[in-house]
Amino acid sequence: MNSSGKLFDRSTTLTMSRFQPQGFHYLWAVGTTAQRKKSGTTVADRYQVKAPQIWLDTQPETDPQVPLASSELAQTYLLLYPYRLHVPEVYGVCREGGDEILLLENVPITEEGELQPSIVQAWYQGSATRQVYWLWQILELWTAFSELGVASSLLSPDYIRIEGWRIRLKELILDEGQTQESFAQPSLANLAQSWLVLLPDAKPAIAEPLQAICALMQSANVSYREISTRLNQLLLEQAAQLPLRIQVYGATDVGRRRSHNEDTCYPMTSRTQTFDDLSARLTIVCDGIGGHDGGEVASQLAVQSIQLQVKALLSEIAGQPEPLPPDLICDQLAAIVRVVNNLIAAQNDSQNRTARRRMGTTLVMALQIPQRVTLPGGSIANNAHEVYLVNVGDSRAYWITSEYCHQLTVDDDVAVREVRMGRSLYREALKRPDSGALTQAMGTREGHHLHPSVRRFILEEDGMLVLCSDGMSDNGFVEQSWADYAELILQDKFSIESAVKSWLDFANQRNGHDNSSIVLTHCQTSAALPELRLPVPLSLESTDDRGLPEPIVIPPTEVMKPKRKNRIGLKLFLVLLLGGGAALGTWYYRDPAGMQQRVRTEAERIQPMIESLRQRIPNDLLKR
């Protein structure tokens, strides 16, 4: 942190091109005035009407007009920026003839200028897993949308568009002012009614369970948690029946302008490091902050500490007879991040590091948790294909297939903060000189100030999960280059090692101002495979692509005979919460009766864990 209290400023290397979409800039024009504009006409000497409410900006290099601060709808879009995977963003407004037409970007429009199919149009084509996954995403948005008064946006199938695995909203509807009661005061019962439209075309394996869930949603006094639990169980049952094969490769490079590398990734291939079961499940990229004497130490300390914590967490989860709910696992992972954060902060304090000398690190982490799931027939599958993403700072995660590239994380920087607070459009916030400064990083402050983002995804299609530092993602590099590598990797035309090294070299040519790191996980779910393999570590300097040496084999997804179930008692539950070194787990678990006591004992819980981790991490790293 600098003397003004702001975190390390990384904005000097950022440019607007980092955020500009490629190709035509299609927009969605909101409102009845926009609906009346005829195709082929031009609005305000700038926007070409390609189709009803689909406009093409012919002057994307010129900033559009900014909406009035009093626009409630525009404010709602800003507040929902963390959900940009599903929700459009405000581009600007078009003022003509006294009307103000709100223009949206990041909308579900194809490169040909057509809307993506609605959920009704795409529903019958989806697999059983994907159909449930679409509904799960809708349910995940329900609480946030209800709090902001736009839950009715989720009730109209025409508003929900589909792009592969994810749902996208073409626009939001304000609940207030709607004439139809179900839209003015939307409830879970209304949501169930919108789902019932889809059920006649639901896959046979899920039709009856979905009918039961919809019936429960329409019953009196049903809670969101009840619905979430039932739908999550159905989702895991379907995903667990898919095969899963994973290959992982990580690499880091100092770049063209830096003399040392403050990035650390896991797994990182070298002749001295071997792969184990953990590297099939856990991938990490950390970008250190604080200069040579701090940044690289912080990133290494974070990666090593997280490995220890995650090993213990996976061990505890493996012993559970039933899957744990996503919110509990998210709480556990957030607690792990805070404990590791405090370990780095303690190092800063012990070395009297203050202001900008305090070391820290960004974090983007993916953890594939192989929870056991009891299938409808009574057999047990050993992996439900869940992957949890955790991020702090501006290192990123992307999901890439041959068809699309989706950024899964949201940066923790000043520009994003201004949008999330409802104070500025993103393109306006980027004009600030400190727009790229981080608003949070691990280790710079105490853990109770840290708010890591944790989210669960389901691996249900072939694709690549890419974690990278900003040295690779800056200037829109991943968005511009992914298509050149996706087909080669996904169709096994290019070894994953060669592809990663080639992509990293290309990033250094295009960016090169910073250290660059990438960890790529190639996931295959399309066909049954006899085993799950990881590449044997190769030197980054090696350019030999004659094939892999004998790989290390990890047991594949399999179905086991049912075992006798044991009930999860209170004791076992508390062991899970406190186990794995996640000393803050109980405090973060939602227990209203004991919350105040947990808050008072937080400091006592953290300190033993810090001491334990300090003893288990190499002394030479702590002394640096």
Short mmCIF file of N, CA, C and O in Angstrom, two decimals, residues 64-117:
data_model
loop_
_atom_site.label_atom_id
_atom_site.label_comp_id
_atom_site.label_asym_id
_atom_site.label_seq_id
_atom_site.Cartn_x
_atom_site.Cartn_y
_atom_site.Cartn_z
N PRO A 64 -19.77 7.20 -25.97
CA PRO A 64 -21.19 7.54 -26.06
C PRO A 64 -21.57 8.49 -24.93
O PRO A 64 -20.79 8.75 -24.01
N GLN A 65 -22.78 9.02 -25.02
CA GLN A 65 -23.28 9.87 -23.94
C GLN A 65 -23.55 9.03 -22.70
O GLN A 65 -23.88 7.85 -22.77
N VAL A 66 -23.40 9.66 -21.54
CA VAL A 66 -23.55 8.98 -20.25
C VAL A 66 -24.98 9.16 -19.75
O VAL A 66 -25.53 10.25 -19.85
N PRO A 67 -25.62 8.11 -19.21
CA PRO A 67 -26.98 8.25 -18.70
C PRO A 67 -27.04 9.16 -17.48
O PRO A 67 -26.04 9.36 -16.78
N LEU A 68 -28.20 9.72 -17.25
CA LEU A 68 -28.41 10.58 -16.09
C LEU A 68 -28.20 9.79 -14.80
O LEU A 68 -28.54 8.61 -14.71
N ALA A 69 -27.65 10.46 -13.80
CA ALA A 69 -27.38 9.79 -12.53
C ALA A 69 -28.65 9.30 -11.86
O ALA A 69 -28.62 8.39 -11.02
N SER A 70 -29.78 9.90 -12.22
CA SER A 70 -31.04 9.54 -11.59
C SER A 70 -31.69 8.29 -12.20
O SER A 70 -32.75 7.87 -11.76
N SER A 71 -31.06 7.72 -13.22
CA SER A 71 -31.63 6.56 -13.88
C SER A 71 -31.54 5.33 -12.98
O SER A 71 -30.46 4.77 -12.78
N GLU A 72 -32.68 4.91 -12.43
CA GLU A 72 -32.69 3.76 -11.53
C GLU A 72 -32.28 2.49 -12.24
O GLU A 72 -31.53 1.66 -11.70
N LEU A 73 -32.72 2.32 -13.48
CA LEU A 73 -32.39 1.12 -14.22
C LEU A 73 -30.90 1.04 -14.49
O LEU A 73 -30.27 -0.02 -14.32
N ALA A 74 -30.30 2.16 -14.92
CA ALA A 74 -28.87 2.18 -15.18
C ALA A 74 -28.08 1.86 -13.91
O ALA A 74 -27.09 1.12 -13.93
N GLN A 75 -28.53 2.41 -12.78
CA GLN A 75 -27.87 2.13 -11.51
C GLN A 75 -27.91 0.65 -11.16
O GLN A 75 -26.95 0.08 -10.65
N THR A 76 -29.03 0.01 -11.46
CA THR A 76 -29.17 -1.42 -11.15
C THR A 76 -28.17 -2.24 -11.95
O THR A 76 -27.56 -3.19 -11.43
N TYR A 77 -27.97 -1.90 -13.22
CA TYR A 77 -26.97 -2.61 -14.02
C TYR A 77 -25.58 -2.46 -13.40
O TYR A 77 -24.80 -3.42 -13.36
N LEU A 78 -25.26 -1.27 -12.92
CA LEU A 78 -23.95 -1.04 -12.32
C LEU A 78 -23.77 -1.90 -11.07
O LEU A 78 -22.72 -2.53 -10.88
N LEU A 79 -24.79 -1.95 -10.23
CA LEU A 79 -24.70 -2.71 -8.99
C LEU A 79 -24.58 -4.21 -9.26
O LEU A 79 -24.04 -4.95 -8.43
N LEU A 80 -25.08 -4.66 -10.39
CA LEU A 80 -25.01 -6.09 -10.73
C LEU A 80 -23.77 -6.43 -11.56
O LEU A 80 -23.68 -7.52 -12.12
N TYR A 81 -22.81 -5.54 -11.62
CA TYR A 81 -21.59 -5.80 -12.39
C TYR A 81 -20.89 -7.09 -11.99
O TYR A 81 -20.33 -7.78 -12.85
N PRO A 82 -20.87 -7.47 -10.70
CA PRO A 82 -20.23 -8.75 -10.35
C PRO A 82 -20.84 -9.95 -11.06
O PRO A 82 -20.21 -11.01 -11.13
N TYR A 83 -22.05 -9.80 -11.61
CA TYR A 83 -22.73 -10.88 -12.31
C TYR A 83 -22.65 -10.70 -13.82
O TYR A 83 -23.52 -11.15 -14.56
N ARG A 84 -21.57 -10.09 -14.30
CA ARG A 84 -21.45 -9.77 -15.71
C ARG A 84 -21.39 -11.01 -16.61
O ARG A 84 -21.58 -10.90 -17.82
N LEU A 85 -21.14 -12.18 -16.05
CA LEU A 85 -21.25 -13.40 -16.83
C LEU A 85 -22.66 -13.57 -17.38
O LEU A 85 -22.86 -14.17 -18.43
N HIS A 86 -23.65 -13.04 -16.66
CA HIS A 86 -25.04 -13.25 -17.02
C HIS A 86 -25.78 -11.96 -17.35
O HIS A 86 -26.82 -12.01 -18.02
N VAL A 87 -25.28 -10.82 -16.89
CA VAL A 87 -26.02 -9.56 -16.97
C VAL A 87 -25.30 -8.59 -17.90
O VAL A 87 -24.08 -8.42 -17.81
N PRO A 88 -26.03 -7.91 -18.80
CA PRO A 88 -25.40 -6.90 -19.66
C PRO A 88 -24.84 -5.73 -18.85
O PRO A 88 -25.13 -5.57 -17.67
N GLU A 89 -24.04 -4.91 -19.51
CA GLU A 89 -23.46 -3.72 -18.90
C GLU A 89 -23.93 -2.48 -19.64
O GLU A 89 -24.25 -2.54 -20.83
N VAL A 90 -23.97 -1.36 -18.94
CA VAL A 90 -24.39 -0.11 -19.56
C VAL A 90 -23.28 0.42 -20.45
O VAL A 90 -22.14 0.60 -20.01
N TYR A 91 -23.61 0.64 -21.71
CA TYR A 91 -22.66 1.20 -22.67
C TYR A 91 -22.75 2.73 -22.69
O TYR A 91 -21.74 3.42 -22.76
N GLY A 92 -23.97 3.23 -22.63
CA GLY A 92 -24.23 4.67 -22.66
C GLY A 92 -25.68 4.90 -23.00
O GLY A 92 -26.53 4.01 -22.84
N VAL A 93 -25.98 6.10 -23.47
CA VAL A 93 -27.35 6.41 -23.90
C VAL A 93 -27.31 7.12 -25.25
O VAL A 93 -26.28 7.66 -25.66
N CYS A 94 -28.43 7.06 -25.92
CA CYS A 94 -28.62 7.81 -27.15
C CYS A 94 -29.77 8.78 -26.90
O CYS A 94 -30.88 8.36 -26.58
N ARG A 95 -29.50 10.06 -27.01
CA ARG A 95 -30.54 11.08 -26.80
C ARG A 95 -30.97 11.62 -28.15
O ARG A 95 -30.16 12.13 -28.92
N GLU A 96 -32.26 11.48 -28.42
CA GLU A 96 -32.81 11.94 -29.69
C GLU A 96 -34.27 12.34 -29.48
O GLU A 96 -35.07 11.57 -28.95
N GLY A 97 -34.58 13.57 -29.89
CA GLY A 97 -35.96 14.04 -29.80
C GLY A 97 -36.52 14.05 -28.40
O GLY A 97 -37.71 13.76 -28.20
N GLY A 98 -35.70 14.33 -27.43
CA GLY A 98 -36.17 14.38 -26.05
C GLY A 98 -36.19 13.04 -25.35
O GLY A 98 -36.45 12.96 -24.15
N ASP A 99 -35.92 11.95 -26.07
CA ASP A 99 -35.89 10.62 -25.47
C ASP A 99 -34.46 10.23 -25.12
O ASP A 99 -33.51 10.59 -25.82
N GLU A 100 -34.33 9.46 -24.04
CA GLU A 100 -33.03 8.90 -23.65
C GLU A 100 -33.13 7.40 -23.73
O GLU A 100 -33.83 6.76 -22.95
N ILE A 101 -32.44 6.82 -24.72
CA ILE A 101 -32.49 5.38 -24.93
C ILE A 101 -31.25 4.76 -24.32
O ILE A 101 -30.11 5.09 -24.69
N LEU A 102 -31.45 3.84 -23.38
CA LEU A 102 -30.34 3.17 -22.71
C LEU A 102 -29.75 2.12 -23.64
O LEU A 102 -30.47 1.30 -24.23
N LEU A 103 -28.43 2.13 -23.78
CA LEU A 103 -27.73 1.19 -24.64
C LEU A 103 -26.89 0.23 -23.80
O LEU A 103 -26.16 0.67 -22.90
N LEU A 104 -26.99 -1.05 -24.09
CA LEU A 104 -26.29 -2.07 -23.32
C LEU A 104 -25.25 -2.78 -24.18
O LEU A 104 -25.46 -3.01 -25.37
N GLU A 105 -24.12 -3.14 -23.56
CA GLU A 105 -23.12 -4.00 -24.19
C GLU A 105 -22.99 -5.28 -23.37
O GLU A 105 -23.69 -5.47 -22.38
N ASN A 106 -22.07 -6.15 -23.77
CA ASN A 106 -21.97 -7.47 -23.14
C ASN A 106 -23.33 -8.15 -23.16
O ASN A 106 -23.81 -8.69 -22.16
N VAL A 107 -23.95 -8.11 -24.31
CA VAL A 107 -25.30 -8.66 -24.47
C VAL A 107 -25.22 -9.97 -25.27
O VAL A 107 -24.26 -10.21 -26.01
N PRO A 108 -26.23 -10.84 -25.14
CA PRO A 108 -26.21 -12.12 -25.85
C PRO A 108 -26.54 -11.99 -27.32
O PRO A 108 -27.58 -12.44 -27.81
N ILE A 109 -25.65 -11.34 -28.06
CA ILE A 109 -25.80 -11.13 -29.50
C ILE A 109 -24.61 -11.78 -30.20
O ILE A 109 -23.46 -11.61 -29.79
N THR A 110 -24.88 -12.53 -31.24
CA THR A 110 -23.83 -13.24 -31.97
C THR A 110 -23.02 -12.26 -32.82
O THR A 110 -23.39 -11.09 -32.99
N GLU A 111 -21.92 -12.75 -33.39
CA GLU A 111 -21.10 -11.93 -34.28
C GLU A 111 -21.86 -11.54 -35.54
O GLU A 111 -21.49 -10.59 -36.22
N GLU A 112 -22.92 -12.26 -35.84
CA GLU A 112 -23.74 -11.95 -37.01
C GLU A 112 -24.84 -10.93 -36.68
O GLU A 112 -25.64 -10.57 -37.54
N GLY A 113 -24.89 -10.47 -35.44
CA GLY A 113 -25.88 -9.47 -35.05
C GLY A 113 -27.24 -10.05 -34.73
O GLY A 113 -28.26 -9.35 -34.87
N GLU A 114 -27.29 -11.30 -34.27
CA GLU A 114 -28.56 -11.93 -33.92
C GLU A 114 -28.54 -12.31 -32.45
O GLU A 114 -27.50 -12.66 -31.89
N LEU A 115 -29.71 -12.27 -31.81
CA LEU A 115 -29.80 -12.68 -30.42
C LEU A 115 -29.49 -14.17 -30.29
O LEU A 115 -29.86 -14.97 -31.15
N GLN A 116 -28.81 -14.51 -29.22
CA GLN A 116 -28.65 -15.92 -28.90
C GLN A 116 -30.03 -16.53 -28.65
O GLN A 116 -30.98 -15.83 -28.31
N PRO A 117 -30.20 -17.84 -28.82
CA PRO A 117 -31.51 -18.44 -28.62
C PRO A 117 -32.01 -18.28 -27.19
O PRO A 117 -31.22 -18.24 -26.24
#
